Amino acid sequence: MTNPNAPAPAPPATDPDFTPPSLGRRFGALVIDWVLCLLASRFFADPVRDGWAPVLVLVLEYGFFLGLFAQTPGMYITRIRCVAWSDGGRIGLVRALFRGLLLALVVPALIMDEHRRGLHDRLTNSVITPAPRP
């Protein structure tokens, strides 16, 4: 149970001690999410023949889960989350969909700053942080 009187954590942008999760955890979350997208896309297309299907599911998955819960299923398993850089809150559906679309392009994710924020994170004002333990 959390303490309601405990101070709220500082937003990542203003926290001098902010340490992003490892690239291994981020990659692990992406692999888990990609496998789920491959499985889900089999309901309406052949993911081997129709390469667009799992990509579409990935963008929609990111939009839904990040927008509403700040975590995809893969992020939940690897204990990371995606929050707004400036205030630490959820990024919302529109920014989450845009982030998913940029992530599907792959290239923005390879260009990172010192906080491991890819171009897709910087363009959507988001960051990957460790998830608090329940």
PDB file of N, CA, C and O in Angstrom, residues 8-47:
ATOM      1  N   ALA A   8       5.066  13.435  -3.965  1.00  0.00           N
ATOM      2  CA  ALA A   8       5.001  12.901  -5.325  1.00  0.00           C
ATOM      3  C   ALA A   8       6.403  12.877  -5.922  1.00  0.00           C
ATOM      4  O   ALA A   8       7.224  13.752  -5.636  1.00  0.00           O
ATOM      5  N   PRO A   9       6.701  11.871  -6.741  1.00  0.00           N
ATOM      6  CA  PRO A   9       8.029  11.831  -7.357  1.00  0.00           C
ATOM      7  C   PRO A   9       8.219  13.027  -8.292  1.00  0.00           C
ATOM      8  O   PRO A   9       7.263  13.523  -8.889  1.00  0.00           O
ATOM      9  N   ALA A  10       9.443  13.474  -8.388  1.00  0.00           N
ATOM     10  CA  ALA A  10       9.754  14.612  -9.258  1.00  0.00           C
ATOM     11  C   ALA A  10       9.604  14.194 -10.717  1.00  0.00           C
ATOM     12  O   ALA A  10       9.924  13.066 -11.077  1.00  0.00           O
ATOM     13  N   PRO A  11       9.115  15.084 -11.581  1.00  0.00           N
ATOM     14  CA  PRO A  11       9.050  14.767 -13.008  1.00  0.00           C
ATOM     15  C   PRO A  11      10.454  14.471 -13.534  1.00  0.00           C
ATOM     16  O   PRO A  11      11.439  15.058 -13.064  1.00  0.00           O
ATOM     17  N   PRO A  12      10.575  13.560 -14.496  1.00  0.00           N
ATOM     18  CA  PRO A  12      11.919  13.209 -14.990  1.00  0.00           C
ATOM     19  C   PRO A  12      12.723  14.416 -15.465  1.00  0.00           C
ATOM     20  O   PRO A  12      13.932  14.462 -15.278  1.00  0.00           O
ATOM     21  N   ALA A  13      12.067  15.408 -16.058  1.00  0.00           N
ATOM     22  CA  ALA A  13      12.792  16.574 -16.585  1.00  0.00           C
ATOM     23  C   ALA A  13      13.464  17.381 -15.489  1.00  0.00           C
ATOM     24  O   ALA A  13      14.483  18.032 -15.732  1.00  0.00           O
ATOM     25  N   THR A  14      12.926  17.356 -14.275  1.00  0.00           N
ATOM     26  CA  THR A  14      13.495  18.160 -13.191  1.00  0.00           C
ATOM     27  C   THR A  14      14.210  17.327 -12.139  1.00  0.00           C
ATOM     28  O   THR A  14      14.704  17.879 -11.164  1.00  0.00           O
ATOM     29  N   ASP A  15      14.256  16.020 -12.318  1.00  0.00           N
ATOM     30  CA  ASP A  15      14.891  15.134 -11.336  1.00  0.00           C
ATOM     31  C   ASP A  15      16.370  14.949 -11.687  1.00  0.00           C
ATOM     32  O   ASP A  15      16.700  14.277 -12.668  1.00  0.00           O
ATOM     33  N   PRO A  16      17.275  15.524 -10.890  1.00  0.00           N
ATOM     34  CA  PRO A  16      18.700  15.385 -11.208  1.00  0.00           C
ATOM     35  C   PRO A  16      19.206  13.953 -11.048  1.00  0.00           C
ATOM     36  O   PRO A  16      20.245  13.596 -11.596  1.00  0.00           O
ATOM     37  N   ASP A  17      18.479  13.126 -10.316  1.00  0.00           N
ATOM     38  CA  ASP A  17      18.890  11.737 -10.100  1.00  0.00           C
ATOM     39  C   ASP A  17      18.199  10.759 -11.051  1.00  0.00           C
ATOM     40  O   ASP A  17      18.282   9.548 -10.866  1.00  0.00           O
ATOM     41  N   PHE A  18      17.484  11.271 -12.067  1.00  0.00           N
ATOM     42  CA  PHE A  18      16.766  10.399 -12.985  1.00  0.00           C
ATOM     43  C   PHE A  18      17.738   9.469 -13.708  1.00  0.00           C
ATOM     44  O   PHE A  18      18.720   9.912 -14.292  1.00  0.00           O
ATOM     45  N   THR A  19      17.457   8.179 -13.618  1.00  0.00           N
ATOM     46  CA  THR A  19      18.243   7.169 -14.312  1.00  0.00           C
ATOM     47  C   THR A  19      17.292   6.341 -15.166  1.00  0.00           C
ATOM     48  O   THR A  19      16.393   5.682 -14.637  1.00  0.00           O
ATOM     49  N   PRO A  20      17.463   6.369 -16.495  1.00  0.00           N
ATOM     50  CA  PRO A  20      16.555   5.611 -17.347  1.00  0.00           C
ATOM     51  C   PRO A  20      16.805   4.112 -17.222  1.00  0.00           C
ATOM     52  O   PRO A  20      17.898   3.677 -16.855  1.00  0.00           O
ATOM     53  N   PRO A  21      15.793   3.307 -17.523  1.00  0.00           N
ATOM     54  CA  PRO A  21      15.979   1.849 -17.498  1.00  0.00           C
ATOM     55  C   PRO A  21      16.980   1.426 -18.573  1.00  0.00           C
ATOM     56  O   PRO A  21      17.218   2.157 -19.542  1.00  0.00           O
ATOM     57  N   SER A  22      17.508   0.244 -18.415  1.00  0.00           N
ATOM     58  CA  SER A  22      18.502  -0.262 -19.369  1.00  0.00           C
ATOM     59  C   SER A  22      17.867  -0.485 -20.737  1.00  0.00           C
ATOM     60  O   SER A  22      16.660  -0.687 -20.863  1.00  0.00           O
ATOM     61  N   LEU A  23      18.708  -0.466 -21.750  1.00  0.00           N
ATOM     62  CA  LEU A  23      18.232  -0.751 -23.102  1.00  0.00           C
ATOM     63  C   LEU A  23      17.733  -2.188 -23.194  1.00  0.00           C
ATOM     64  O   LEU A  23      16.839  -2.480 -23.982  1.00  0.00           O
ATOM     65  N   GLY A  24      18.295  -3.084 -22.390  1.00  0.00           N
ATOM     66  CA  GLY A  24      17.847  -4.481 -22.379  1.00  0.00           C
ATOM     67  C   GLY A  24      16.389  -4.601 -21.966  1.00  0.00           C
ATOM     68  O   GLY A  24      15.622  -5.373 -22.565  1.00  0.00           O
ATOM     69  N   ARG A  25      15.992  -3.861 -20.952  1.00  0.00           N
ATOM     70  CA  ARG A  25      14.588  -3.894 -20.508  1.00  0.00           C
ATOM     71  C   ARG A  25      13.672  -3.308 -21.568  1.00  0.00           C
ATOM     72  O   ARG A  25      12.583  -3.816 -21.828  1.00  0.00           O
ATOM     73  N   ARG A  26      14.104  -2.226 -22.188  1.00  0.00           N
ATOM     74  CA  ARG A  26      13.301  -1.619 -23.257  1.00  0.00           C
ATOM     75  C   ARG A  26      13.162  -2.574 -24.432  1.00  0.00           C
ATOM     76  O   ARG A  26      12.076  -2.734 -24.985  1.00  0.00           O
ATOM     77  N   PHE A  27      14.259  -3.190 -24.823  1.00  0.00           N
ATOM     78  CA  PHE A  27      14.220  -4.121 -25.950  1.00  0.00           C
ATOM     79  C   PHE A  27      13.372  -5.339 -25.607  1.00  0.00           C
ATOM     80  O   PHE A  27      12.613  -5.830 -26.440  1.00  0.00           O
ATOM     81  N   GLY A  28      13.500  -5.832 -24.365  1.00  0.00           N
ATOM     82  CA  GLY A  28      12.674  -6.964 -23.931  1.00  0.00           C
ATOM     83  C   GLY A  28      11.197  -6.648 -24.010  1.00  0.00           C
ATOM     84  O   GLY A  28      10.384  -7.463 -24.473  1.00  0.00           O
ATOM     85  N   ALA A  29      10.816  -5.442 -23.592  1.00  0.00           N
ATOM     86  CA  ALA A  29       9.408  -5.027 -23.673  1.00  0.00           C
ATOM     87  C   ALA A  29       8.954  -4.973 -25.121  1.00  0.00           C
ATOM     88  O   ALA A  29       7.850  -5.426 -25.450  1.00  0.00           O
ATOM     89  N   LEU A  30       9.797  -4.454 -25.998  1.00  0.00           N
ATOM     90  CA  LEU A  30       9.443  -4.369 -27.409  1.00  0.00           C
ATOM     91  C   LEU A  30       9.274  -5.757 -28.025  1.00  0.00           C
ATOM     92  O   LEU A  30       8.344  -5.994 -28.801  1.00  0.00           O
ATOM     93  N   VAL A  31      10.147  -6.690 -27.671  1.00  0.00           N
ATOM     94  CA  VAL A  31      10.037  -8.056 -28.201  1.00  0.00           C
ATOM     95  C   VAL A  31       8.727  -8.701 -27.739  1.00  0.00           C
ATOM     96  O   VAL A  31       8.005  -9.317 -28.532  1.00  0.00           O
ATOM     97  N   ILE A  32       8.395  -8.552 -26.469  1.00  0.00           N
ATOM     98  CA  ILE A  32       7.140  -9.110 -25.942  1.00  0.00           C
ATOM     99  C   ILE A  32       5.951  -8.494 -26.675  1.00  0.00           C
ATOM    100  O   ILE A  32       5.043  -9.201 -27.125  1.00  0.00           O
ATOM    101  N   ASP A  33       5.952  -7.175 -26.822  1.00  0.00           N
ATOM    102  CA  ASP A  33       4.855  -6.501 -27.516  1.00  0.00           C
ATOM    103  C   ASP A  33       4.781  -6.940 -28.976  1.00  0.00           C
ATOM    104  O   ASP A  33       3.691  -7.116 -29.521  1.00  0.00           O
ATOM    105  N   TRP A  34       5.936  -7.117 -29.622  1.00  0.00           N
ATOM    106  CA  TRP A  34       5.938  -7.521 -31.031  1.00  0.00           C
ATOM    107  C   TRP A  34       5.348  -8.930 -31.187  1.00  0.00           C
ATOM    108  O   TRP A  34       4.561  -9.164 -32.115  1.00  0.00           O
ATOM    109  N   VAL A  35       5.705  -9.840 -30.310  1.00  0.00           N
ATOM    110  CA  VAL A  35       5.139 -11.194 -30.368  1.00  0.00           C
ATOM    111  C   VAL A  35       3.619 -11.135 -30.187  1.00  0.00           C
ATOM    112  O   VAL A  35       2.867 -11.801 -30.909  1.00  0.00           O
ATOM    113  N   LEU A  36       3.150 -10.331 -29.238  1.00  0.00           N
ATOM    114  CA  LEU A  36       1.703 -10.176 -29.040  1.00  0.00           C
ATOM    115  C   LEU A  36       1.043  -9.588 -30.287  1.00  0.00           C
ATOM    116  O   LEU A  36      -0.066  -9.997 -30.660  1.00  0.00           O
ATOM    117  N   CYS A  37       1.707  -8.651 -30.941  1.00  0.00           N
ATOM    118  CA  CYS A  37       1.152  -8.053 -32.162  1.00  0.00           C
ATOM    119  C   CYS A  37       1.101  -9.063 -33.303  1.00  0.00           C
ATOM    120  O   CYS A  37       0.149  -9.082 -34.082  1.00  0.00           O
ATOM    121  N   LEU A  38       2.121  -9.903 -33.407  1.00  0.00           N
ATOM    122  CA  LEU A  38       2.105 -10.966 -34.423  1.00  0.00           C
ATOM    123  C   LEU A  38       0.936 -11.916 -34.186  1.00  0.00           C
ATOM    124  O   LEU A  38       0.226 -12.297 -35.125  1.00  0.00           O
ATOM    125  N   LEU A  39       0.725 -12.286 -32.934  1.00  0.00           N
ATOM    126  CA  LEU A  39      -0.380 -13.186 -32.604  1.00  0.00           C
ATOM    127  C   LEU A  39      -1.737 -12.528 -32.869  1.00  0.00           C
ATOM    128  O   LEU A  39      -2.644 -13.151 -33.435  1.00  0.00           O
ATOM    129  N   ALA A  40      -1.881 -11.281 -32.484  1.00  0.00           N
ATOM    130  CA  ALA A  40      -3.156 -10.583 -32.669  1.00  0.00           C
ATOM    131  C   ALA A  40      -3.460 -10.346 -34.139  1.00  0.00           C
ATOM    132  O   ALA A  40      -4.618 -10.445 -34.567  1.00  0.00           O
ATOM    133  N   SER A  41      -2.446 -10.043 -34.932  1.00  0.00           N
ATOM    134  CA  SER A  41      -2.683  -9.756 -36.344  1.00  0.00           C
ATOM    135  C   SER A  41      -3.103 -10.993 -37.125  1.00  0.00           C
ATOM    136  O   SER A  41      -3.699 -10.879 -38.199  1.00  0.00           O
ATOM    137  N   ARG A  42      -2.853 -12.171 -36.588  1.00  0.00           N
ATOM    138  CA  ARG A  42      -3.274 -13.410 -37.259  1.00  0.00           C
ATOM    139  C   ARG A  42      -4.794 -13.526 -37.336  1.00  0.00           C
ATOM    140  O   ARG A  42      -5.313 -14.299 -38.133  1.00  0.00           O
ATOM    141  N   PHE A  43      -5.519 -12.760 -36.520  1.00  0.00           N
ATOM    142  CA  PHE A  43      -6.976 -12.825 -36.551  1.00  0.00           C
ATOM    143  C   PHE A  43      -7.561 -12.192 -37.815  1.00  0.00           C
ATOM    144  O   PHE A  43      -8.677 -12.504 -38.197  1.00  0.00           O
ATOM    145  N   PHE A  44      -6.826 -11.274 -38.466  1.00  0.00           N
ATOM    146  CA  PHE A  44      -7.388 -10.602 -39.628  1.00  0.00           C
ATOM    147  C   PHE A  44      -6.460 -10.573 -40.841  1.00  0.00           C
ATOM    148  O   PHE A  44      -6.841 -10.094 -41.899  1.00  0.00           O
ATOM    149  N   ALA A  45      -5.239 -11.084 -40.711  1.00  0.00           N
ATOM    150  CA  ALA A  45      -4.304 -11.099 -41.837  1.00  0.00           C
ATOM    151  C   ALA A  45      -3.230 -12.147 -41.575  1.00  0.00           C
ATOM    152  O   ALA A  45      -3.097 -12.654 -40.459  1.00  0.00           O
ATOM    153  N   ASP A  46      -2.471 -12.445 -42.599  1.00  0.00           N
ATOM    154  CA  ASP A  46      -1.312 -13.330 -42.461  1.00  0.00           C
ATOM    155  C   ASP A  46      -0.097 -12.446 -42.221  1.00  0.00           C
ATOM    156  O   ASP A  46       0.356 -11.749 -43.136  1.00  0.00           O
ATOM    157  N   PRO A  47       0.431 -12.424 -40.976  1.00  0.00           N
ATOM    158  CA  PRO A  47       1.528 -11.488 -40.672  1.00  0.00           C
ATOM    159  C   PRO A  47       2.789 -11.728 -41.500  1.00  0.00           C
ATOM    160  O   PRO A  47       3.595 -10.817 -41.660  1.00  0.00           O
TER     161      PRO A  47
END
